[in-house]
XYZ file of C-alpha atoms in Angstrom:
387
model
C -39.702 -15.800 -44.263
C -41.441 -12.315 -43.861
C -43.031 -10.983 -40.849
C -46.736 -12.066 -40.064
C -49.112 -9.475 -41.463
C -51.831 -7.573 -39.800
C -54.886 -9.721 -40.081
C -58.031 -7.729 -40.072
C -61.729 -9.593 -38.959
C -63.127 -10.535 -42.224
C -65.641 -13.237 -41.648
C -63.285 -15.643 -43.647
C -60.050 -14.806 -40.964
C -62.838 -15.225 -37.858
C -64.390 -18.222 -38.970
C -60.655 -20.084 -38.116
C -61.423 -18.995 -34.672
C -64.630 -20.589 -33.894
C -65.269 -23.201 -36.848
C -64.287 -26.002 -34.978
C -62.621 -27.059 -31.591
C -59.646 -28.017 -33.420
C -58.422 -24.915 -33.927
C -58.858 -23.355 -30.772
C -59.459 -26.374 -28.456
C -61.967 -23.852 -26.252
C -59.257 -21.507 -25.970
C -57.724 -23.944 -24.055
C -55.083 -26.094 -26.071
C -51.809 -25.922 -24.884
C -49.446 -27.926 -27.885
C -49.360 -28.449 -31.092
C -47.057 -30.078 -33.775
C -48.373 -28.148 -37.172
C -46.280 -25.696 -38.699
C -46.379 -21.832 -38.417
C -46.505 -19.603 -41.752
C -45.397 -16.094 -42.116
C -43.332 -15.830 -38.648
C -39.414 -15.344 -38.933
C -37.741 -16.440 -36.097
C -34.164 -14.493 -35.994
C -32.007 -16.069 -33.616
C -30.181 -13.429 -30.892
C -27.159 -13.990 -29.216
C -27.869 -14.922 -25.438
C -31.673 -14.202 -25.968
C -34.496 -16.182 -26.992
C -35.829 -16.227 -30.460
C -37.373 -12.653 -31.865
C -40.538 -12.865 -33.514
C -41.664 -9.739 -35.275
C -45.664 -8.658 -36.245
C -47.109 -5.968 -37.405
C -49.988 -6.064 -34.951
C -51.260 -1.968 -35.276
C -53.520 -0.357 -38.177
C -50.419 1.743 -38.654
C -48.132 -0.934 -39.388
C -46.008 -0.284 -36.077
C -43.704 -3.373 -36.082
C -43.226 -4.881 -32.542
C -41.107 -7.173 -31.619
C -41.596 -9.725 -28.967
C -38.739 -11.863 -27.198
C -40.397 -15.405 -27.357
C -38.501 -18.531 -25.291
C -37.640 -21.226 -27.776
C -38.233 -23.672 -25.431
C -41.879 -22.400 -24.536
C -44.387 -24.888 -24.757
C -46.700 -22.368 -26.208
C -44.130 -21.250 -28.960
C -46.078 -22.593 -31.842
C -50.020 -22.734 -30.523
C -49.640 -18.897 -29.848
C -48.927 -18.429 -33.418
C -51.548 -20.409 -34.886
C -54.137 -18.224 -37.286
C -57.022 -18.433 -34.617
C -55.143 -17.393 -31.787
C -52.983 -14.767 -33.624
C -56.469 -12.954 -35.026
C -57.591 -12.973 -31.245
C -54.064 -11.189 -30.351
C -54.487 -8.487 -33.456
C -57.714 -7.815 -31.834
C -57.095 -7.129 -28.490
C -54.239 -4.723 -30.058
C -56.599 -2.738 -31.790
C -59.876 -2.813 -30.326
C -59.309 -3.238 -26.632
C -55.593 -2.279 -25.697
C -56.424 1.143 -27.427
C -59.656 1.834 -24.948
C -57.924 0.971 -21.560
C -56.104 3.779 -21.638
C -56.867 7.396 -21.867
C -54.390 8.005 -24.832
C -53.071 5.747 -26.889
C -49.819 7.328 -27.629
C -46.207 5.869 -27.070
C -46.308 2.978 -24.882
C -49.625 1.171 -23.953
C -48.867 -1.482 -20.970
C -51.754 -3.558 -22.407
C -50.121 -3.956 -25.997
C -46.422 -3.324 -25.211
C -46.264 -5.555 -22.080
C -49.332 -7.980 -21.678
C -49.231 -8.964 -25.430
C -45.962 -10.072 -25.450
C -46.079 -11.891 -22.087
C -49.114 -13.600 -23.636
C -46.505 -15.038 -26.098
C -44.447 -16.860 -23.248
C -47.093 -17.270 -20.457
C -49.903 -20.003 -21.045
C -52.247 -17.836 -18.470
C -51.963 -14.820 -19.786
C -52.349 -15.656 -23.263
C -55.420 -17.620 -22.269
C -56.861 -14.094 -20.600
C -55.733 -12.134 -23.519
C -57.877 -14.819 -25.989
C -60.852 -14.837 -23.601
C -61.284 -11.000 -23.651
C -60.969 -10.710 -27.176
C -62.935 -13.247 -28.045
C -65.729 -11.526 -25.852
C -65.693 -8.472 -27.238
C -65.787 -10.212 -30.791
C -68.653 -11.936 -29.924
C -70.774 -9.192 -30.773
C -70.038 -10.623 -34.475
C -69.688 -13.884 -33.335
C -72.331 -15.122 -30.728
C -70.736 -18.873 -31.185
C -67.752 -17.400 -29.526
C -69.411 -16.759 -25.952
C -69.420 -20.552 -24.947
C -65.879 -20.787 -26.211
C -64.593 -17.629 -23.942
C -66.758 -18.449 -20.926
C -65.140 -22.098 -21.096
C -61.573 -20.440 -21.004
C -62.656 -17.763 -18.370
C -63.984 -20.611 -16.052
C -60.729 -22.724 -16.829
C -58.534 -19.475 -16.013
C -60.745 -19.018 -12.474
C -60.073 -22.547 -11.683
C -56.406 -22.401 -11.823
C -56.169 -19.105 -10.110
C -58.245 -20.641 -7.391
C -55.745 -23.716 -7.379
C -52.793 -21.865 -7.118
C -54.228 -20.031 -3.800
C -54.720 -23.068 -2.648
C -51.594 -24.742 -2.992
C -48.557 -25.051 -0.714
C -46.037 -22.792 -3.222
C -47.655 -19.600 -2.986
C -44.962 -18.212 -5.992
C -47.740 -18.872 -8.198
C -50.198 -16.562 -6.254
C -47.981 -13.611 -6.063
C -46.410 -13.777 -9.808
C -46.660 -11.361 -12.107
C -48.826 -13.956 -14.427
C -51.192 -14.032 -11.881
C -51.779 -10.212 -11.288
C -51.441 -9.589 -15.016
C -54.267 -12.260 -15.417
C -56.873 -11.470 -13.090
C -56.225 -7.525 -14.365
C -57.407 -8.782 -17.703
C -60.092 -10.702 -16.444
C -61.661 -7.606 -14.986
C -61.219 -5.808 -18.145
C -63.346 -8.798 -19.551
C -66.064 -8.165 -17.175
C -66.108 -4.514 -18.727
C -66.601 -5.924 -22.157
C -69.285 -8.667 -21.216
C -70.978 -6.595 -18.631
C -71.448 -9.649 -16.389
C -71.676 -9.316 -12.602
C -69.213 -12.060 -11.840
C -67.065 -9.071 -11.100
C -67.843 -8.787 -7.905
C -66.154 -12.672 -7.363
C -63.309 -11.238 -9.337
C -62.327 -8.079 -7.849
C -61.587 -9.828 -4.168
C -58.941 -11.689 -6.083
C -57.455 -8.221 -6.807
C -57.638 -7.080 -3.537
C -56.130 -10.323 -1.842
C -53.687 -10.221 -3.751
C -52.867 -6.054 -3.152
C -52.928 -6.995 0.407
C -49.842 -8.853 0.885
C -46.740 -7.169 1.148
C -44.870 -9.450 -0.721
C -46.237 -8.009 -4.094
C -45.941 -4.706 -3.170
C -42.134 -5.339 -1.820
C -40.887 -6.850 -4.721
C -38.855 -4.443 -7.049
C -41.203 -2.571 -8.749
C -40.140 -3.075 -12.885
C -41.867 -0.934 -15.419
C -43.800 -4.011 -16.022
C -45.305 -4.090 -12.571
C -45.611 -0.688 -12.295
C -48.137 -0.824 -14.820
C -50.244 -3.541 -12.941
C -50.458 -1.461 -10.261
C -51.481 1.796 -12.018
C -54.203 -0.506 -13.520
C -55.045 -1.873 -10.667
C -55.256 1.581 -8.796
C -58.047 2.113 -11.215
C -60.043 -0.457 -10.547
C -59.917 0.128 -6.887
C -61.020 3.728 -7.259
C -63.959 2.916 -9.585
C -65.399 -0.289 -8.461
C -66.168 -0.284 -4.630
C -68.547 3.098 -4.960
C -70.885 1.350 -7.145
C -70.990 -1.852 -4.960
C -72.257 -0.215 -1.489
C -71.649 2.561 0.161
C -69.308 1.435 3.112
C -66.751 0.598 0.128
C -67.290 3.921 -1.389
C -66.797 5.816 1.648
C -63.798 3.767 2.444
C -62.381 4.341 -1.244
C -62.452 8.090 -1.051
C -60.856 8.471 2.438
C -58.053 8.037 0.282
C -56.888 11.408 -1.564
C -57.360 10.878 -5.301
C -53.579 11.088 -6.075
C -53.219 7.537 -4.624
C -55.376 6.311 -7.564
C -54.687 8.542 -10.458
C -50.977 7.100 -11.499
C -52.960 5.598 -14.675
C -53.457 9.243 -15.853
C -50.283 11.017 -14.720
C -47.555 8.268 -14.902
C -47.689 8.231 -18.823
C -46.038 10.133 -20.693
C -48.129 12.385 -23.240
C -47.198 14.015 -26.591
C -46.375 17.638 -25.808
C -50.009 18.746 -27.166
C -51.771 21.649 -25.471
C -54.740 19.569 -26.507
C -53.706 16.189 -24.774
C -52.863 18.320 -21.527
C -56.073 20.219 -21.347
C -57.905 16.896 -21.273
C -56.012 15.277 -18.695
C -57.016 17.893 -16.702
C -60.735 17.861 -17.726
C -60.125 13.870 -16.762
C -58.680 14.597 -13.578
C -60.880 17.268 -12.476
C -64.562 15.307 -13.846
C -63.506 12.255 -11.591
C -62.864 15.068 -8.228
C -66.049 16.411 -9.019
C -68.000 13.439 -9.264
C -66.283 12.020 -6.331
C -68.326 15.056 -4.452
C -71.278 14.460 -5.725
C -71.097 11.032 -4.783
C -70.016 11.641 -1.044
C -72.177 14.734 -0.574
C -75.230 13.087 -1.657
C -74.058 9.337 0.251
C -73.748 12.076 3.769
C -77.340 13.716 2.658
C -75.009 16.883 2.603
C -76.885 18.739 0.016
C -79.143 21.961 0.610
C -81.868 23.104 -1.592
C -80.257 23.492 -5.615
C -76.697 22.917 -4.629
C -77.049 18.951 -5.915
C -78.285 20.719 -9.734
C -75.362 23.220 -9.265
C -72.930 20.687 -8.629
C -73.887 18.554 -11.942
C -74.243 21.340 -14.105
C -70.704 22.244 -12.596
C -69.844 18.846 -14.211
C -71.313 19.415 -17.637
C -70.084 22.111 -18.240
C -66.605 20.727 -17.130
C -66.829 17.887 -19.543
C -68.250 19.951 -22.936
C -64.993 20.455 -24.375
C -65.048 16.137 -25.001
C -66.659 15.568 -28.089
C -67.335 11.922 -29.707
C -65.010 12.389 -31.620
C -61.830 13.420 -28.661
C -58.909 10.705 -28.172
C -59.837 10.517 -24.856
C -63.858 10.752 -25.143
C -64.178 6.677 -23.699
C -62.337 7.572 -20.601
C -65.160 9.260 -18.498
C -68.508 6.612 -17.998
C -68.076 6.275 -14.512
C -68.028 9.848 -14.009
C -70.971 9.951 -16.729
C -72.966 6.853 -14.570
C -72.290 8.826 -11.180
C -73.652 12.191 -12.378
C -76.596 10.422 -14.164
C -77.513 8.576 -11.148
C -77.633 11.299 -8.788
C -79.489 13.672 -10.813
C -82.955 14.752 -10.229
C -82.764 16.748 -13.728
C -84.281 15.368 -16.783
C -81.861 17.298 -18.917
C -78.793 16.245 -17.161
C -80.222 12.885 -16.958
C -80.219 12.809 -20.935
C -76.999 14.365 -21.145
C -74.583 11.876 -19.385
C -76.809 8.741 -20.542
C -76.199 10.092 -23.920
C -72.526 10.835 -22.942
C -72.557 6.949 -22.233
C -74.330 5.921 -25.465
C -71.326 7.684 -27.190
C -68.952 5.408 -25.863
C -70.495 2.714 -26.054
C -70.429 3.217 -30.041
C -66.516 3.534 -29.747
C -65.672 0.867 -27.558
C -68.743 -1.452 -27.706
C -68.475 -2.822 -24.298
C -71.487 -4.264 -23.057
C -70.907 -2.565 -19.431
C -72.176 0.454 -20.936
C -75.371 -0.807 -22.360
C -75.997 -2.735 -18.295
C -75.084 0.893 -16.886
C -77.789 2.706 -19.404
C -80.707 -0.209 -17.917
C -78.991 0.245 -14.363
C -80.021 4.250 -14.989
C -83.430 3.448 -15.364
C -84.138 1.549 -12.712
C -82.265 3.678 -9.808
C -84.212 6.925 -11.743
C -87.410 4.849 -10.753
C -86.486 3.776 -7.587
C -84.873 6.542 -6.134
C -85.708 9.473 -8.411
C -84.395 12.124 -6.225
C -80.747 11.493 -6.840
C -80.370 9.770 -3.711
C -78.852 6.765 -5.371
C -75.478 6.952 -3.593
C -76.707 6.275 -0.440
C -77.750 3.025 -1.268
C -76.052 2.125 -4.478
C -76.266 -1.750 -3.911
C -80.094 -1.088 -4.474
C -79.783 -1.984 -8.155
C -77.167 -4.717 -9.463
C -74.243 -4.100 -9.591
C -71.835 -3.011 -12.875
C -68.526 -2.727 -14.124
C -67.509 0.642 -15.095
C -63.933 1.949 -16.306
């Protein structure tokens, strides 16, 4: 039997997901006796069975090791779920890393994990369904139901006497995925999800566990959310975040092995320096530390810094936080237009609704805080999660 081939999101195939609750059971169906077409299970001595799938646009083959005793081994390979997994791999995993080359933890770690873990499977499916809902709005209630059930289970685990589930890799991965989902939807529910992540990371038990490659990836992604989320919530959280050296957070850039390409190195340096400059602008505004003309000079320096990043640059989607901080802090209309335009370009590539919400917030900020003093009171407007 040949490996399962990549499914594209044609209207006929997408209908498999949302046509009836029998196919996806609101993304909450755990068991099925349906036969799975197009999947080859190959016995491996001393290991779980291995299923091979072509998930990527370039037909790269990824092998997932699926526990043959897992309840989900058939459910996960139903056409609707498989289509969601394919969409996650092609359209979400690729924009959650700076350069989608070599190892991509969202594709090479979280997706295989979702083939064995119920909670992670649901989270991946929910995120993909939300992202697809721009074309298939009927997926929204299914995704919302799935997300609510995931959060219910996380809370139940948190109050359970046995805390093993609370500190598990599964829980950690699920929270990261839910936060990714908030960037997809632009919802403000991240203000409730983000504390789950910080509470998880505050327990030494989690970080004292041997740091496998998988947990290392989750820690890198956690640091990314820890860097970009608090400054947009309120001033005190922003200042506390920036008390730490930026190197504490930037593992998600420099821990990856990138191709030996001068352009990649150049863009990585730009990314790091742009975050540093945006952080300096945020803090100087927050502390009212600007003299006449200095704010314009700092934002102009940032504009010049990111000019080499074009709409077709592989990493162009990675700077929305920088663009938002610069636009929100600017008094100059040309600067506002430039950075808002960059945000619009990011949306064209990612289709993340958080970018649309961020552009709406900028209009409110410019009206309420026209002199660039936004960082002194970020909570004056509704928060948005921009990664």
